[in-house]
mmCIF file of C-alpha atoms in Angstrom:
data_model
loop_
_atom_site.group_PDB
_atom_site.id
_atom_site.type_symbol
_atom_site.label_atom_id
_atom_site.label_comp_id
_atom_site.label_asym_id
_atom_site.label_seq_id
_atom_site.Cartn_x
_atom_site.Cartn_y
_atom_site.Cartn_z
ATOM 1 C CA MET A 1 -31.234 24.551 -39.259
ATOM 2 C CA LEU A 2 -28.554 23.729 -40.949
ATOM 3 C CA ARG A 3 -25.919 25.455 -38.805
ATOM 4 C CA LYS A 4 -27.445 23.783 -35.452
ATOM 5 C CA GLY A 5 -27.172 19.846 -37.399
ATOM 6 C CA PHE A 6 -23.817 20.853 -38.510
ATOM 7 C CA LEU A 7 -22.850 21.113 -34.434
ATOM 8 C CA LEU A 8 -24.544 17.931 -33.523
ATOM 9 C CA ILE A 9 -22.840 16.504 -35.743
ATOM 10 C CA CYS A 10 -19.457 17.818 -35.062
ATOM 11 C CA MET A 11 -19.867 16.611 -31.451
ATOM 12 C CA ALA A 12 -21.523 13.374 -32.063
ATOM 13 C CA ILE A 13 -17.885 13.038 -33.473
ATOM 14 C CA PHE A 14 -16.104 14.154 -30.967
ATOM 15 C CA THR A 15 -17.741 12.267 -28.599
ATOM 16 C CA ALA A 16 -16.812 8.921 -30.192
ATOM 17 C CA CYS A 17 -13.204 10.113 -31.139
ATOM 18 C CA ALA A 18 -13.360 10.464 -27.556
ATOM 19 C CA ALA A 19 -15.065 7.470 -26.421
ATOM 20 C CA ASP A 20 -12.993 5.444 -28.574
ATOM 21 C CA ASN A 21 -9.629 6.983 -26.882
ATOM 22 C CA SER A 22 -10.942 7.087 -23.593
ATOM 23 C CA ALA A 23 -7.790 4.583 -22.570
ATOM 24 C CA VAL A 24 -5.202 6.855 -23.985
ATOM 25 C CA TYR A 25 -5.104 8.294 -20.496
ATOM 26 C CA LEU A 26 -5.251 5.791 -18.595
ATOM 27 C CA ASP A 27 -2.878 3.471 -20.261
ATOM 28 C CA THR A 28 -0.630 6.743 -20.655
ATOM 29 C CA ALA A 29 -0.351 6.706 -16.795
ATOM 30 C CA ALA A 30 0.092 3.579 -16.713
ATOM 31 C CA GLN A 31 3.477 4.008 -18.791
ATOM 32 C CA LEU A 32 4.649 6.739 -16.861
ATOM 33 C CA LYS A 33 4.661 5.099 -13.403
ATOM 34 C CA ASN A 34 7.841 4.343 -13.298
ATOM 35 C CA MET A 35 9.407 7.655 -13.630
ATOM 36 C CA PRO A 36 11.640 9.508 -11.286
ATOM 37 C CA ASP A 37 9.029 10.685 -8.840
ATOM 38 C CA ALA A 38 5.456 11.988 -9.054
ATOM 39 C CA ASP A 39 6.005 15.744 -10.173
ATOM 40 C CA SER A 40 7.760 14.158 -13.445
ATOM 41 C CA ALA A 41 5.462 11.465 -14.003
ATOM 42 C CA VAL A 42 1.939 14.209 -13.793
ATOM 43 C CA LYS A 43 3.932 16.591 -16.066
ATOM 44 C CA LYS A 44 4.565 14.505 -18.597
ATOM 45 C CA TYR A 45 1.077 12.858 -18.161
ATOM 46 C CA GLU A 46 -0.886 16.578 -18.571
ATOM 47 C CA SER A 47 1.384 17.557 -21.260
ATOM 48 C CA THR A 48 0.808 14.214 -23.109
ATOM 49 C CA VAL A 49 -2.875 14.542 -22.962
ATOM 50 C CA ARG A 50 -5.620 16.631 -22.188
ATOM 51 C CA LYS A 51 -9.056 17.329 -20.452
ATOM 52 C CA SER A 52 -12.690 17.343 -23.129
ATOM 53 C CA VAL A 53 -16.167 16.504 -22.594
ATOM 54 C CA HIS A 54 -14.629 12.994 -20.935
ATOM 55 C CA SER A 55 -12.250 14.683 -18.127
ATOM 56 C CA HIS A 56 -13.614 11.843 -15.509
ATOM 57 C CA PHE A 57 -10.676 9.803 -18.057
ATOM 58 C CA TYR A 58 -8.312 12.660 -17.565
ATOM 59 C CA TYR A 59 -8.480 12.643 -13.210
ATOM 60 C CA GLU A 60 -9.098 9.134 -13.004
ATOM 61 C CA GLY A 61 -5.174 8.736 -14.887
ATOM 62 C CA ARG A 62 -3.715 10.929 -12.875
ATOM 63 C CA GLY A 63 -5.372 9.950 -10.265
ATOM 64 C CA ASP A 64 -3.873 6.470 -10.496
ATOM 65 C CA LEU A 65 -0.192 8.378 -11.335
ATOM 66 C CA TYR A 66 -0.716 10.020 -8.104
ATOM 67 C CA PHE A 67 -1.742 6.832 -5.985
ATOM 68 C CA ALA A 68 1.350 4.607 -7.554
ATOM 69 C CA TYR A 69 3.681 7.079 -6.113
ATOM 70 C CA GLY A 70 2.347 7.472 -2.860
ATOM 71 C CA GLU A 71 0.532 10.547 -3.203
ATOM 72 C CA TYR A 72 -3.056 8.980 -1.733
ATOM 73 C CA GLY A 73 -4.242 13.125 -0.886
ATOM 74 C CA ASN A 74 -3.786 13.363 -4.396
ATOM 75 C CA ALA A 75 -5.350 9.965 -6.326
ATOM 76 C CA VAL A 76 -8.472 10.587 -3.767
ATOM 77 C CA ASN A 77 -8.635 14.646 -4.867
ATOM 78 C CA ASP A 78 -8.464 13.142 -8.801
ATOM 79 C CA TYR A 79 -10.718 10.333 -8.356
ATOM 80 C CA THR A 80 -13.071 12.535 -6.631
ATOM 81 C CA SER A 81 -13.172 15.096 -9.473
ATOM 82 C CA SER A 82 -13.656 11.913 -11.936
ATOM 83 C CA LEU A 83 -16.585 10.733 -9.911
ATOM 84 C CA ARG A 84 -18.809 14.363 -10.123
ATOM 85 C CA ASN A 85 -18.323 13.895 -13.812
ATOM 86 C CA LYS A 86 -19.347 10.052 -14.038
ATOM 87 C CA GLU A 87 -20.069 7.896 -11.381
ATOM 88 C CA ALA A 88 -18.291 4.515 -12.101
ATOM 89 C CA THR A 89 -16.928 1.402 -10.189
ATOM 90 C CA ASP A 90 -13.752 1.206 -10.963
ATOM 91 C CA VAL A 91 -13.278 4.734 -9.481
ATOM 92 C CA HIS A 92 -15.371 4.159 -6.721
ATOM 93 C CA MET A 93 -13.005 1.412 -5.532
ATOM 94 C CA LYS A 94 -9.564 3.543 -6.338
ATOM 95 C CA ARG A 95 -10.282 5.691 -4.679
ATOM 96 C CA GLY A 96 -11.261 3.067 -1.512
ATOM 97 C CA ARG A 97 -7.935 1.677 -1.680
ATOM 98 C CA ALA A 98 -6.810 4.886 -1.611
ATOM 99 C CA TYR A 99 -8.426 6.545 2.028
ATOM 100 C CA MET A 100 -7.734 2.716 2.978
ATOM 101 C CA LYS A 101 -3.387 3.612 2.608
ATOM 102 C CA LEU A 102 -5.398 7.193 4.185
ATOM 103 C CA GLY A 103 -6.317 5.982 7.189
ATOM 104 C CA PHE A 104 -9.686 7.015 6.334
ATOM 105 C CA TYR A 105 -11.602 3.650 6.813
ATOM 106 C CA PRO A 106 -15.438 5.150 7.508
ATOM 107 C CA ASP A 107 -15.124 6.892 3.524
ATOM 108 C CA ALA A 108 -13.290 3.521 2.445
ATOM 109 C CA ALA A 109 -16.394 1.443 3.679
ATOM 110 C CA TYR A 110 -18.287 4.101 1.609
ATOM 111 C CA ASP A 111 -16.943 3.301 -1.666
ATOM 112 C CA PHE A 112 -16.542 -0.139 -1.502
ATOM 113 C CA SER A 113 -20.031 -0.320 -0.730
ATOM 114 C CA SER A 114 -20.590 2.055 -3.858
ATOM 115 C CA VAL A 115 -18.668 -0.742 -5.958
ATOM 116 C CA ILE A 116 -21.359 -3.639 -4.605
ATOM 117 C CA GLN A 117 -23.972 -1.226 -5.132
ATOM 118 C CA LEU A 118 -23.246 -0.930 -8.789
ATOM 119 C CA GLY A 119 -23.113 -4.041 -9.176
ATOM 120 C CA GLY A 120 -21.384 -6.099 -11.708
ATOM 121 C CA GLU A 121 -17.756 -8.348 -11.532
ATOM 122 C CA LYS A 122 -16.093 -5.878 -9.193
ATOM 123 C CA ALA A 123 -18.734 -6.879 -6.872
ATOM 124 C CA TYR A 124 -16.612 -9.120 -4.804
ATOM 125 C CA LEU A 125 -13.695 -7.822 -4.620
ATOM 126 C CA ALA A 126 -15.471 -5.179 -2.615
ATOM 127 C CA TYR A 127 -16.960 -7.316 -0.032
ATOM 128 C CA SER A 128 -12.768 -8.696 -0.029
ATOM 129 C CA GLU A 129 -11.875 -4.744 0.203
ATOM 130 C CA ARG A 130 -14.211 -3.600 2.771
ATOM 131 C CA ALA A 131 -14.003 -6.338 4.907
ATOM 132 C CA LYS A 132 -10.706 -4.647 5.377
ATOM 133 C CA ALA A 133 -11.672 -1.680 6.445
ATOM 134 C CA TYR A 134 -14.273 -2.826 8.661
ATOM 135 C CA ILE A 135 -11.577 -4.994 10.210
ATOM 136 C CA GLU A 136 -9.781 -1.136 11.193
ATOM 137 C CA LEU A 137 -13.183 -0.108 12.761
ATOM 138 C CA GLY A 138 -13.321 -3.237 14.985
ATOM 139 C CA LYS A 139 -16.904 -4.889 12.906
ATOM 140 C CA TYR A 140 -15.576 -8.182 13.117
ATOM 141 C CA LYS A 141 -18.904 -9.835 12.359
ATOM 142 C CA GLU A 142 -19.622 -7.612 9.160
ATOM 143 C CA ALA A 143 -16.195 -8.293 8.164
ATOM 144 C CA LEU A 144 -16.906 -12.190 8.308
ATOM 145 C CA LYS A 145 -19.855 -11.558 6.354
ATOM 146 C CA ASP A 146 -18.330 -9.648 3.854
ATOM 147 C CA ILE A 147 -15.259 -12.442 2.977
ATOM 148 C CA ASP A 148 -18.586 -14.471 3.182
ATOM 149 C CA LYS A 149 -19.744 -12.943 0.522
ATOM 150 C CA ALA A 150 -16.616 -12.485 -1.175
ATOM 151 C CA ARG A 151 -16.062 -16.051 -1.585
ATOM 152 C CA SER A 152 -19.373 -17.037 -2.724
ATOM 153 C CA HIS A 153 -18.913 -14.249 -5.422
ATOM 154 C CA THR A 154 -16.085 -16.041 -7.245
ATOM 155 C CA GLU A 155 -13.492 -18.879 -7.724
ATOM 156 C CA ILE A 156 -9.775 -19.039 -7.148
ATOM 157 C CA SER A 157 -8.976 -15.534 -7.824
ATOM 158 C CA ALA A 158 -5.447 -13.918 -7.129
ATOM 159 C CA GLU A 159 -6.172 -10.559 -6.171
ATOM 160 C CA LEU A 160 -9.003 -12.264 -3.511
ATOM 161 C CA ASP A 161 -6.307 -14.469 -1.998
ATOM 162 C CA LYS A 162 -4.090 -11.251 -1.811
ATOM 163 C CA SER A 163 -7.266 -8.926 -0.238
ATOM 164 C CA MET A 164 -8.230 -12.468 2.547
ATOM 165 C CA ALA A 165 -4.682 -13.132 3.554
ATOM 166 C CA GLU A 166 -4.360 -9.249 4.411
ATOM 167 C CA ILE A 167 -8.176 -9.697 6.256
ATOM 168 C CA TYR A 168 -6.678 -12.840 8.325
ATOM 169 C CA TYR A 169 -3.132 -11.391 8.709
ATOM 170 C CA LYS A 170 -4.925 -8.254 10.065
ATOM 171 C CA THR A 171 -6.771 -10.885 12.625
ATOM 172 C CA ALA A 172 -3.454 -12.437 13.715
ATOM 173 C CA ASP A 173 -4.643 -15.820 11.805
ATOM 174 C CA TYR A 174 -1.522 -16.882 10.505
ATOM 175 C CA ASN A 175 -1.119 -20.131 9.015
ATOM 176 C CA MET A 176 -4.555 -19.571 7.277
ATOM 177 C CA ALA A 177 -3.056 -15.915 5.796
ATOM 178 C CA LYS A 178 -0.661 -17.725 4.443
ATOM 179 C CA VAL A 179 -2.732 -20.182 2.522
ATOM 180 C CA TYR A 180 -4.298 -17.342 0.365
ATOM 181 C CA ALA A 181 -0.845 -15.665 0.392
ATOM 182 C CA HIS A 182 0.962 -18.730 -1.192
ATOM 183 C CA ARG A 183 -1.945 -18.549 -3.774
ATOM 184 C CA ALA A 184 -1.942 -15.595 -4.665
ATOM 185 C CA VAL A 185 2.594 -15.671 -4.770
ATOM 186 C CA SER A 186 1.911 -18.875 -7.392
ATOM 187 C CA ALA A 187 -0.739 -16.787 -9.746
ATOM 188 C CA LEU A 188 1.274 -13.303 -9.572
ATOM 189 C CA PRO A 189 4.747 -14.347 -9.405
ATOM 190 C CA ASP A 190 5.912 -10.816 -10.187
ATOM 191 C CA ASP A 191 3.822 -8.917 -7.972
ATOM 192 C CA ALA A 192 6.438 -7.753 -5.177
ATOM 193 C CA SER A 193 3.862 -6.307 -2.560
ATOM 194 C CA LEU A 194 2.741 -10.606 -2.189
ATOM 195 C CA TYR A 195 5.977 -11.179 -1.687
ATOM 196 C CA PHE A 196 6.736 -8.301 1.074
ATOM 197 C CA LEU A 197 3.163 -9.719 2.822
ATOM 198 C CA ARG A 198 4.008 -13.993 2.430
ATOM 199 C CA GLY A 199 7.264 -12.163 4.373
ATOM 200 C CA LYS A 200 5.545 -10.624 7.248
ATOM 201 C CA LEU A 201 3.304 -13.848 7.294
ATOM 202 C CA PHE A 202 6.378 -16.379 7.554
ATOM 203 C CA TYR A 203 8.162 -13.740 10.462
ATOM 204 C CA LYS A 204 4.952 -13.889 12.785
ATOM 205 C CA THR A 205 4.900 -17.816 12.248
ATOM 206 C CA ARG A 206 9.024 -17.765 13.178
ATOM 207 C CA ASP A 207 10.453 -19.097 9.696
ATOM 208 C CA ALA A 208 12.986 -15.813 9.435
ATOM 209 C CA ASN A 209 15.356 -18.042 6.843
ATOM 210 C CA GLN A 210 11.647 -17.859 4.421
ATOM 211 C CA ALA A 211 10.708 -13.952 5.990
ATOM 212 C CA ILE A 212 14.226 -13.042 4.830
ATOM 213 C CA ALA A 213 13.606 -14.414 1.207
ATOM 214 C CA ASP A 214 10.971 -13.239 0.795
ATOM 215 C CA TYR A 215 11.839 -9.595 1.726
ATOM 216 C CA ARG A 216 14.685 -10.100 -0.274
ATOM 217 C CA ARG A 217 12.630 -10.916 -3.706
ATOM 218 C CA ALA A 218 10.301 -8.145 -2.946
ATOM 219 C CA ILE A 219 13.264 -5.708 -3.117
ATOM 220 C CA GLU A 220 14.376 -7.387 -6.351
ATOM 221 C CA LEU A 221 10.663 -6.922 -7.852
ATOM 222 C CA LYS A 222 10.296 -3.379 -7.090
ATOM 223 C CA PRO A 223 14.043 -1.836 -6.309
ATOM 224 C CA SER A 224 11.658 1.206 -3.659
ATOM 225 C CA PHE A 225 10.089 -0.921 -1.717
ATOM 226 C CA THR A 226 10.961 1.172 1.803
ATOM 227 C CA GLU A 227 9.136 -1.061 3.854
ATOM 228 C CA ALA A 228 10.404 -4.434 2.821
ATOM 229 C CA LYS A 229 13.886 -2.639 2.910
ATOM 230 C CA ARG A 230 12.260 -1.467 6.941
ATOM 231 C CA GLU A 231 10.951 -4.977 7.928
ATOM 232 C CA LEU A 232 14.271 -6.935 6.397
ATOM 233 C CA ALA A 233 16.550 -4.315 8.670
ATOM 234 C CA MET A 234 14.947 -5.404 11.166
ATOM 235 C CA VAL A 235 14.922 -8.775 10.955
ATOM 236 C CA TYR A 236 18.835 -8.461 10.526
ATOM 237 C CA ALA A 237 18.268 -6.054 13.652
ATOM 238 C CA THR A 238 16.480 -8.080 16.081
ATOM 239 C CA CYS A 239 15.657 -11.737 14.833
ATOM 240 C CA PRO A 240 16.066 -13.906 18.136
ATOM 241 C CA VAL A 241 17.729 -16.004 15.675
ATOM 242 C CA SER A 242 21.441 -15.605 16.447
ATOM 243 C CA ILE A 243 22.100 -17.018 12.334
ATOM 244 C CA TYR A 244 19.728 -14.467 10.552
ATOM 245 C CA ARG A 245 21.023 -11.351 12.177
ATOM 246 C CA ASP A 246 23.776 -8.972 10.298
ATOM 247 C CA GLY A 247 24.925 -5.979 11.652
ATOM 248 C CA GLY A 248 26.542 -4.930 8.894
ATOM 249 C CA LYS A 249 23.533 -5.121 6.364
ATOM 250 C CA ALA A 250 21.079 -4.094 9.136
ATOM 251 C CA VAL A 251 22.757 -0.640 8.934
ATOM 252 C CA GLU A 252 23.500 -0.684 4.937
ATOM 253 C CA LEU A 253 19.574 -0.704 4.727
ATOM 254 C CA ALA A 254 18.668 1.543 7.502
ATOM 255 C CA GLN A 255 21.066 4.173 6.843
ATOM 256 C CA GLU A 256 19.794 4.376 2.798
ATOM 257 C CA LEU A 257 15.738 4.736 4.157
ATOM 258 C CA TYR A 258 16.707 6.902 6.911
ATOM 259 C CA SER A 259 19.335 9.255 4.575
ATOM 260 C CA ALA A 260 15.902 9.373 2.680
ATOM 261 C CA ASP A 261 13.483 10.262 4.935
ATOM 262 C CA GLY A 262 14.567 10.136 8.537
ATOM 263 C CA THR A 263 10.738 9.533 9.962
ATOM 264 C CA SER A 264 10.592 8.019 13.664
ATOM 265 C CA ASP A 265 10.167 4.733 12.251
ATOM 266 C CA ASN A 266 13.263 4.921 9.998
ATOM 267 C CA ALA A 267 15.665 6.480 12.776
ATOM 268 C CA MET A 268 14.192 2.894 15.368
ATOM 269 C CA THR A 269 15.425 1.234 12.090
ATOM 270 C CA LEU A 270 18.942 2.717 11.996
ATOM 271 C CA ALA A 271 19.190 2.667 15.854
ATOM 272 C CA ALA A 272 18.672 -1.004 16.085
ATOM 273 C CA ALA A 273 21.008 -1.547 13.570
ATOM 274 C CA TYR A 274 23.919 0.573 15.102
ATOM 275 C CA ALA A 275 22.510 -1.815 18.567
ATOM 276 C CA GLU A 276 23.695 -5.327 16.582
ATOM 277 C CA THR A 277 27.056 -4.029 15.347
ATOM 278 C CA GLY A 278 27.901 -3.367 19.628
ATOM 279 C CA ASP A 279 27.487 0.904 18.325
ATOM 280 C CA PHE A 280 25.192 1.492 21.603
ATOM 281 C CA GLU A 281 26.161 5.287 21.456
ATOM 282 C CA LYS A 282 25.516 5.999 17.894
ATOM 283 C CA ALA A 283 21.581 3.663 18.513
ATOM 284 C CA ALA A 284 21.122 6.051 21.451
ATOM 285 C CA ASP A 285 21.477 8.904 20.029
ATOM 286 C CA ILE A 286 20.092 8.359 16.985
ATOM 287 C CA LEU A 287 16.909 7.815 18.844
ATOM 288 C CA LYS A 288 17.172 10.752 21.785
ATOM 289 C CA LYS A 289 17.112 12.947 18.582
ATOM 290 C CA ALA A 290 14.122 11.472 16.717
ATOM 291 C CA VAL A 291 12.177 11.486 20.592
ATOM 292 C CA ASP A 292 12.218 14.957 20.715
ATOM 293 C CA SER A 293 11.071 15.666 16.586
ATOM 294 C CA GLU A 294 8.071 13.067 17.384
ATOM 295 C CA LYS A 295 4.470 13.259 17.809
ATOM 296 C CA ASP A 296 3.165 10.575 18.660
ATOM 297 C CA PHE A 297 3.271 9.991 22.726
ATOM 298 C CA VAL A 298 3.147 6.177 21.630
ATOM 299 C CA LYS A 299 5.700 6.344 19.549
ATOM 300 C CA GLN A 300 7.551 8.910 21.862
ATOM 301 C CA ASP A 301 7.462 6.008 24.504
ATOM 302 C CA ASP A 302 8.505 2.918 22.224
ATOM 303 C CA MET A 303 11.713 5.332 21.610
ATOM 304 C CA ARG A 304 12.682 5.531 24.708
ATOM 305 C CA VAL A 305 11.881 2.078 26.043
ATOM 306 C CA TYR A 306 14.681 1.087 23.316
ATOM 307 C CA GLN A 307 16.438 4.670 24.214
ATOM 308 C CA LYS A 308 16.921 2.601 27.596
ATOM 309 C CA ALA A 309 17.716 -0.277 26.505
ATOM 310 C CA TYR A 310 20.937 0.872 24.188
ATOM 311 C CA GLU A 311 22.121 3.105 26.951
ATOM 312 C CA GLU A 312 22.464 0.007 28.803
ATOM 313 C CA LYS A 313 23.938 -1.782 26.387
ATOM 314 C CA ARG A 314 21.188 -3.654 25.396
ATOM 315 C CA THR A 315 20.046 -5.379 22.333
ATOM 316 C CA ILE A 316 16.317 -6.080 22.056
ATOM 317 C CA ASN A 317 15.355 -9.510 20.256
ATOM 318 C CA SER A 318 12.305 -10.331 19.256
ATOM 319 C CA TRP A 319 9.729 -12.118 16.518
#
């Protein structure tokens, strides 16, 4: 009897300590997001914290790390492990966003719906996130209903404004998207992703000057921002307004991207950059090699169109 009582006390103390230290997992993960790569960050995380009876925090923290380094599949696996131990709105939200990155929109919608059903202050954000999933699924009526619900649940919020801007971007309402993007940037002036989003909106509305400024600011805030570098390189290489084209800068950015990762997107960017400098032979050769290794038939066709233009010594300029 005494032994049983002692064990119960020990368990209570251990549980209390673990609960008190639950933030350690997430704080540790947050501090490791600037390491050279995901492997070193995860190894450091695993050697710093340990699994416990509250292992949902352990998996959530490691999932945050994987998400930060773009390893969304691993992030989903860890968030799923966390949810198996304990249902939590934050983790459903995080897993839903990871599913969005992977293009698994029905799964993302399920997670955002779970956040809404569980209730709490995250519900309004879940409506805006689910609206984005619905848009990708072509469910525009459902998306609009979620937008209205998101608006009714809160006053101005930078995160909500960002979500709204992304939704309007997807539906090609660029002027309305800019309204929300401006508000979000004003509230979160150090968020690189907001400048990148607003840069895309500026370019869609044919304001190359402001687009360049926002892309450059996004890269300043996040030097590893490959998408921003790719978009900026394409502006320098293909903008219809000649004063904004700069083949040298385009090649510099595109070569950096292509050397790090020879994807078809990076190959097309580098080819466009060389074409702007007048080196059409090199541009066509890059695409010829890329087509042979590309499995996506749509991308193959796009690359062949560009390749033919470069073989004919023509640049392709477009908004």
